[in-house]
PDB file of C-alpha atoms in Angstrom:
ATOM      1  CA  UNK A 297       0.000   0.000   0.000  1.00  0.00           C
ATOM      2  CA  UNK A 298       1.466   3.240  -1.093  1.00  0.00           C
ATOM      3  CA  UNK A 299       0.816   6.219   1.445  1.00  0.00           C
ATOM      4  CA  UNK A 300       2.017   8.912  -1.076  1.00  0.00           C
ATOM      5  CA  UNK A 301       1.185  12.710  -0.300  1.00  0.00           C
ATOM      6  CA  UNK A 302      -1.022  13.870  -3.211  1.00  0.00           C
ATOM      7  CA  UNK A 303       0.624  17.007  -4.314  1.00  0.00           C
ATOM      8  CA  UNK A 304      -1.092  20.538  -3.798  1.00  0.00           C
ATOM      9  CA  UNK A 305      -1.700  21.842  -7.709  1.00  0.00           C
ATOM     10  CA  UNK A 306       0.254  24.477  -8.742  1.00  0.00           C
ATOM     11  CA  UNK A 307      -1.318  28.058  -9.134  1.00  0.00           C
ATOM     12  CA  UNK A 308      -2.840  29.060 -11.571  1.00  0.00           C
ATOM     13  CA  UNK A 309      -0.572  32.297 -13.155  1.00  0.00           C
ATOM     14  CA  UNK A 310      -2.141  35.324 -12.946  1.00  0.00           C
ATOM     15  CA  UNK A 311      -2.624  36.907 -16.015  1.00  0.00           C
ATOM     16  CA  UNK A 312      -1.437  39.815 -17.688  1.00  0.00           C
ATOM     17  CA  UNK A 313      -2.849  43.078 -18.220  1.00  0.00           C
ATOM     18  CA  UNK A 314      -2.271  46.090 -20.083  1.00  0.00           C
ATOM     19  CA  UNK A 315      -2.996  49.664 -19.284  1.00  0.00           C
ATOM     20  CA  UNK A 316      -3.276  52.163 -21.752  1.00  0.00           C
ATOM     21  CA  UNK A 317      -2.601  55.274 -19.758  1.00  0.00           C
ATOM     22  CA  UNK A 318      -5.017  58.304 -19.604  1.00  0.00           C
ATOM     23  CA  UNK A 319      -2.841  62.074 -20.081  1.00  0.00           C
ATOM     24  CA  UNK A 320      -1.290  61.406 -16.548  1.00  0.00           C
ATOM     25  CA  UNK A 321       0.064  58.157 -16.193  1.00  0.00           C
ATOM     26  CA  UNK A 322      -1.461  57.707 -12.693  1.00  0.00           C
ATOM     27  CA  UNK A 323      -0.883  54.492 -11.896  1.00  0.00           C
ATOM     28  CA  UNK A 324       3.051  54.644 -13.257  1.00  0.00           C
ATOM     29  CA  UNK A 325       3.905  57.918 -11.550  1.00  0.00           C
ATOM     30  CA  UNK A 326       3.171  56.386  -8.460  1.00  0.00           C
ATOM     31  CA  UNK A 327       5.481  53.231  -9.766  1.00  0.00           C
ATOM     32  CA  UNK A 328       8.398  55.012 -11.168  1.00  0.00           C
ATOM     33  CA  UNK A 329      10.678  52.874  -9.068  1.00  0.00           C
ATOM     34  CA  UNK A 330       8.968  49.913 -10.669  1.00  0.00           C
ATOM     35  CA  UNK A 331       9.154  51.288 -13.908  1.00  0.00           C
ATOM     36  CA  UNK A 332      12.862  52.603 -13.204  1.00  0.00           C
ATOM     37  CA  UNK A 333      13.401  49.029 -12.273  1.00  0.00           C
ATOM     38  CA  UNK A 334      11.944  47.285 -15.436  1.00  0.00           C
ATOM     39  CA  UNK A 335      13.632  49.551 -17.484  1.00  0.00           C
ATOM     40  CA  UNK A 336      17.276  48.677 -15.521  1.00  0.00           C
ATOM     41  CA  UNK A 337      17.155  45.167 -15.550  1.00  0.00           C
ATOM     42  CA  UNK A 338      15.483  44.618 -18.995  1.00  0.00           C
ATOM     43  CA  UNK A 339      17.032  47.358 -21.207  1.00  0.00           C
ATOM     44  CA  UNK A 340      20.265  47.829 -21.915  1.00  0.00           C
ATOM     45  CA  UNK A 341      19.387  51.807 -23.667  1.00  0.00           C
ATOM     46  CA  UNK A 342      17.203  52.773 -20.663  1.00  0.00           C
ATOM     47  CA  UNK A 343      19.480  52.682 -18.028  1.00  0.00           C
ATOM     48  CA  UNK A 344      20.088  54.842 -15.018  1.00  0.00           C
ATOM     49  CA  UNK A 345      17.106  56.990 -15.376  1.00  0.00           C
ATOM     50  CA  UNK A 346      16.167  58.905 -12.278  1.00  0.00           C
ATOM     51  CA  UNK A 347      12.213  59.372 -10.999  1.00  0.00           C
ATOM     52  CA  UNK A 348      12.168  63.030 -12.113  1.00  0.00           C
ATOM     53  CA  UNK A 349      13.627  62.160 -16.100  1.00  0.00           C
ATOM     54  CA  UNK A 350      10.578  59.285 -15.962  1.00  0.00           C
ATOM     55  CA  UNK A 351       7.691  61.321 -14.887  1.00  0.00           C
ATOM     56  CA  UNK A 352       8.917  63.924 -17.127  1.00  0.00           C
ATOM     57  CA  UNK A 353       9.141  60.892 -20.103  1.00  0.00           C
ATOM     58  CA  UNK A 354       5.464  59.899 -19.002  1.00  0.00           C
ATOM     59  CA  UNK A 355       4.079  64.039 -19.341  1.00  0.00           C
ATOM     60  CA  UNK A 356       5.657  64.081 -22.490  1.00  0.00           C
ATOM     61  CA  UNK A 357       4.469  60.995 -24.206  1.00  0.00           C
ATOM     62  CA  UNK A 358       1.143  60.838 -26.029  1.00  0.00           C
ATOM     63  CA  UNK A 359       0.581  56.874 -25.876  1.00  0.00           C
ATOM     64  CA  UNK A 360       1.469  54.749 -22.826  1.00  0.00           C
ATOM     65  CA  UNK A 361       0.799  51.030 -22.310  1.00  0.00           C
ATOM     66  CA  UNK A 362       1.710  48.993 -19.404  1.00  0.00           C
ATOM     67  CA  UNK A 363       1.566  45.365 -18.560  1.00  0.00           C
ATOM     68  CA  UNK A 364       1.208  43.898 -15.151  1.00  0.00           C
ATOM     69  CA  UNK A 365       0.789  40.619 -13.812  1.00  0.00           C
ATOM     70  CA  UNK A 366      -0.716  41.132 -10.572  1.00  0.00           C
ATOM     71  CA  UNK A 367       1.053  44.327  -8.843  1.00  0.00           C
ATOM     72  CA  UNK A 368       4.215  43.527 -10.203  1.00  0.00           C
ATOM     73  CA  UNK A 369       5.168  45.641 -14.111  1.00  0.00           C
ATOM     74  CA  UNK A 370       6.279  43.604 -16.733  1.00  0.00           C
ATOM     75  CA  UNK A 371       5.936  44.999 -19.629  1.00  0.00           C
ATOM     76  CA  UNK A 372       6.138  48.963 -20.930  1.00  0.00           C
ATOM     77  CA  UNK A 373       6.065  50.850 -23.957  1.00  0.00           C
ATOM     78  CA  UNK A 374       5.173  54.322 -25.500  1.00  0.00           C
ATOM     79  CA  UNK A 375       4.542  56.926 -28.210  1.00  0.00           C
ATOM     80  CA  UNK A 376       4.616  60.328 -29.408  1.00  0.00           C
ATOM     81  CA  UNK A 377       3.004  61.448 -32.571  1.00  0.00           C
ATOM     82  CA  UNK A 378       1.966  64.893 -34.182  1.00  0.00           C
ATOM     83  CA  UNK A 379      -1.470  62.912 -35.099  1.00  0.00           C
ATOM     84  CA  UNK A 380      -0.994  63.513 -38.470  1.00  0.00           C
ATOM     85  CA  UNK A 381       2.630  62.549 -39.815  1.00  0.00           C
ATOM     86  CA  UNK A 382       4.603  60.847 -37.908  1.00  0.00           C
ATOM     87  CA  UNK A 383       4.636  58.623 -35.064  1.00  0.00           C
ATOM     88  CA  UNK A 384       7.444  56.986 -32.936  1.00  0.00           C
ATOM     89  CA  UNK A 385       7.583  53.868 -30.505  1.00  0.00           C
ATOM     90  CA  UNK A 386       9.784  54.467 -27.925  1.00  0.00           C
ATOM     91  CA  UNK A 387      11.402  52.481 -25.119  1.00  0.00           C
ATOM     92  CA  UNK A 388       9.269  48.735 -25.655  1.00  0.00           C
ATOM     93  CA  UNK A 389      10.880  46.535 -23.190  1.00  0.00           C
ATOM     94  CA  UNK A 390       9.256  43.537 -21.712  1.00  0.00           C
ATOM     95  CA  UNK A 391      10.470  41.422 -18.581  1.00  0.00           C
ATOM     96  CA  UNK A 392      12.687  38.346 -19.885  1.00  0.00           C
ATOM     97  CA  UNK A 393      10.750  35.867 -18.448  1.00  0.00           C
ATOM     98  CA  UNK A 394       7.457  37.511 -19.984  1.00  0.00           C
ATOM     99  CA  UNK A 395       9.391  37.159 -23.657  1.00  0.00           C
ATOM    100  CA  UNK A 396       8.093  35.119 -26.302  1.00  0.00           C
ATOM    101  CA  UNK A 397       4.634  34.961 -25.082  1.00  0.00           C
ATOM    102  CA  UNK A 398       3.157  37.941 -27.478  1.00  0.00           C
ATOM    103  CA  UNK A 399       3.448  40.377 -24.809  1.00  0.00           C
ATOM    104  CA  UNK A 400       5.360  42.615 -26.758  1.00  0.00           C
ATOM    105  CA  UNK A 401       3.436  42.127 -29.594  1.00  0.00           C
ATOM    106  CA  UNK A 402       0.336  43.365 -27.380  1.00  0.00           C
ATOM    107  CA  UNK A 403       2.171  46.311 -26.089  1.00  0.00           C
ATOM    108  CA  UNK A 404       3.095  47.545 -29.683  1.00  0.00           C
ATOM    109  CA  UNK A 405      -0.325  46.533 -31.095  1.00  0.00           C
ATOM    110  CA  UNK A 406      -1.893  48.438 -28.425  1.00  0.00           C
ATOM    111  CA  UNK A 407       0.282  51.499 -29.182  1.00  0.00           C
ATOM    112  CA  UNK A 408      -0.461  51.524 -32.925  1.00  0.00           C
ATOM    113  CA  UNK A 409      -4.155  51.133 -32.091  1.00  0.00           C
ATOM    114  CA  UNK A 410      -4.348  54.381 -30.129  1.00  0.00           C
ATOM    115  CA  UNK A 411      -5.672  57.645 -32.271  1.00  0.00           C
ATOM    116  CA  UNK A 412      -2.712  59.373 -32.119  1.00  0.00           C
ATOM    117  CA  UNK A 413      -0.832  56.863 -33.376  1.00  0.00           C
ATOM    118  CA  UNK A 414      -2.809  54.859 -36.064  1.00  0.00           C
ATOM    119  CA  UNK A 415      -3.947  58.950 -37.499  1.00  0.00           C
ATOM    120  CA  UNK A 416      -0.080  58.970 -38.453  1.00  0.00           C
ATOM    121  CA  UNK A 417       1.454  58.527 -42.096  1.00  0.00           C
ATOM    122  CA  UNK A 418       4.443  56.951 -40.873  1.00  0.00           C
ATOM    123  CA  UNK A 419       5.311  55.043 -37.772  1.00  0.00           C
ATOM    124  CA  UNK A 420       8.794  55.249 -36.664  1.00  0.00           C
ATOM    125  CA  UNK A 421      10.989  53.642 -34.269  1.00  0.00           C
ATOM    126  CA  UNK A 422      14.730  52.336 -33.453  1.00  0.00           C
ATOM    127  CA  UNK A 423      16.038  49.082 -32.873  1.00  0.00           C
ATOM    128  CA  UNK A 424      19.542  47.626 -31.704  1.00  0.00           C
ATOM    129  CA  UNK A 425      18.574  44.061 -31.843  1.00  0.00           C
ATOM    130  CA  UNK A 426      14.703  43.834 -32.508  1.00  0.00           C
ATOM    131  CA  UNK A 427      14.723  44.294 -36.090  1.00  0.00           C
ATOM    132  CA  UNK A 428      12.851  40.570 -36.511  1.00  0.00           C
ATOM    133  CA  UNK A 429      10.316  41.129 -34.002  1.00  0.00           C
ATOM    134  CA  UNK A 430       9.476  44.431 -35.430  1.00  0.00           C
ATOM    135  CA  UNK A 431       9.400  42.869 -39.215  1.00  0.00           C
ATOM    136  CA  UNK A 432       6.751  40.324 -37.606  1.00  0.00           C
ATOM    137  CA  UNK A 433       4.614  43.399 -36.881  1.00  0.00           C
ATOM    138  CA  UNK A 434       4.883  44.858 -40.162  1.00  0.00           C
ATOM    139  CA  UNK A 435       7.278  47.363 -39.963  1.00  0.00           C
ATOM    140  CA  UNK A 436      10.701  47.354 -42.342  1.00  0.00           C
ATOM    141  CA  UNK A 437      14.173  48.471 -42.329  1.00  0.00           C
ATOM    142  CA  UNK A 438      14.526  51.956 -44.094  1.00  0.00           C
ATOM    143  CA  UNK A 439      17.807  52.178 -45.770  1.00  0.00           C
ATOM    144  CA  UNK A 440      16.944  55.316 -47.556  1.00  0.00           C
ATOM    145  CA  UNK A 441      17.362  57.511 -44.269  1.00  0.00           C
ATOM    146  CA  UNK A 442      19.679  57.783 -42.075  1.00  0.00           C
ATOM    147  CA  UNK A 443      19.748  57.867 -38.694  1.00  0.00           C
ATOM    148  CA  UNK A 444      21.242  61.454 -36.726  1.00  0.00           C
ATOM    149  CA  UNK A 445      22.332  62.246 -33.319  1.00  0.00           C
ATOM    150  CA  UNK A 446      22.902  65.043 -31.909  1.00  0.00           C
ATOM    151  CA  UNK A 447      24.220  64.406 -28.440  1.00  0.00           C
ATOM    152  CA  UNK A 448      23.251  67.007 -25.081  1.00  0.00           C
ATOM    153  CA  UNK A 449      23.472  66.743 -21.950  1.00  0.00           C
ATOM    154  CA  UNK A 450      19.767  66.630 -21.172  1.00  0.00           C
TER     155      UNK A 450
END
């Protein structure tokens, strides 16, 4: 006679949720450690940005999306657009062990879904190593421009 333990079943995962942010960003302002945090540990081009530099990233982005499983912020990304022209994606990141579940796919979906966004001719944005994911989504690598930097101290 075996006297085995039945084991207790493993929770269920909570899912995850996006948030596309009204003009203030309430619920990331009062995050911006999280958000700092996400941005630290999943970037490697957001880096080192203080509270004040985020909120003032948040105030001066039309589109905002975040994803969070439970309290906890997994996913970000955001958008500024003249509503007419041109649009830009800026600073998509997603938590490593959220990737390759179509989260990012959701986040960028949702930001090219918003009005100011989808009202745009063009939608631009730049990639260091993304350039497949991106292609998935329907966007293409532009070798007719050029990309310029002007460096300050910010």
């Amino acid at each position: 006679m075996s006297t085995t333990t039945p084991r207790p079943e493993a929770p269920a995962a909570v899912p995850v949720r996006l948030v596309r942010h009204g003009v203030l960003c309430l619920r990331l302002r009062w995050r911006l450690a999280a958000l700092g945090a996400l941005l630290d540990g999943h970037s490697f081009w957001a880096t080192g940005r203080q509270r004040s530099q985020l909120g003032r990233m948040l105030r001066g982005s039309q589109v905002v999306v975040s994803a969070w499983q439970g309290s906890t912020l997994v996913g970000f990304g955001r958008a500024t657009s003249d509503g007419v022209f041109r649009a830009v994606l800026w600073d998509v990141v997603v938590a490593e062990n959220h990737q390759g579940q179509g989260l990012g796919r959701r986040i960028v979906e949702e930001l090219l879904a918003s009005r100011p966004v989808a009202a745009a001719e063009r939608v631009y944005l730049m990639t260091t190593t993304g350039e497949g994911f991106y292609e998935k989504l329907g966007f293409s690598r532009v070798d007719s421009q050029r990309l310029m930097l002007k460096q300050t101290s910010g």
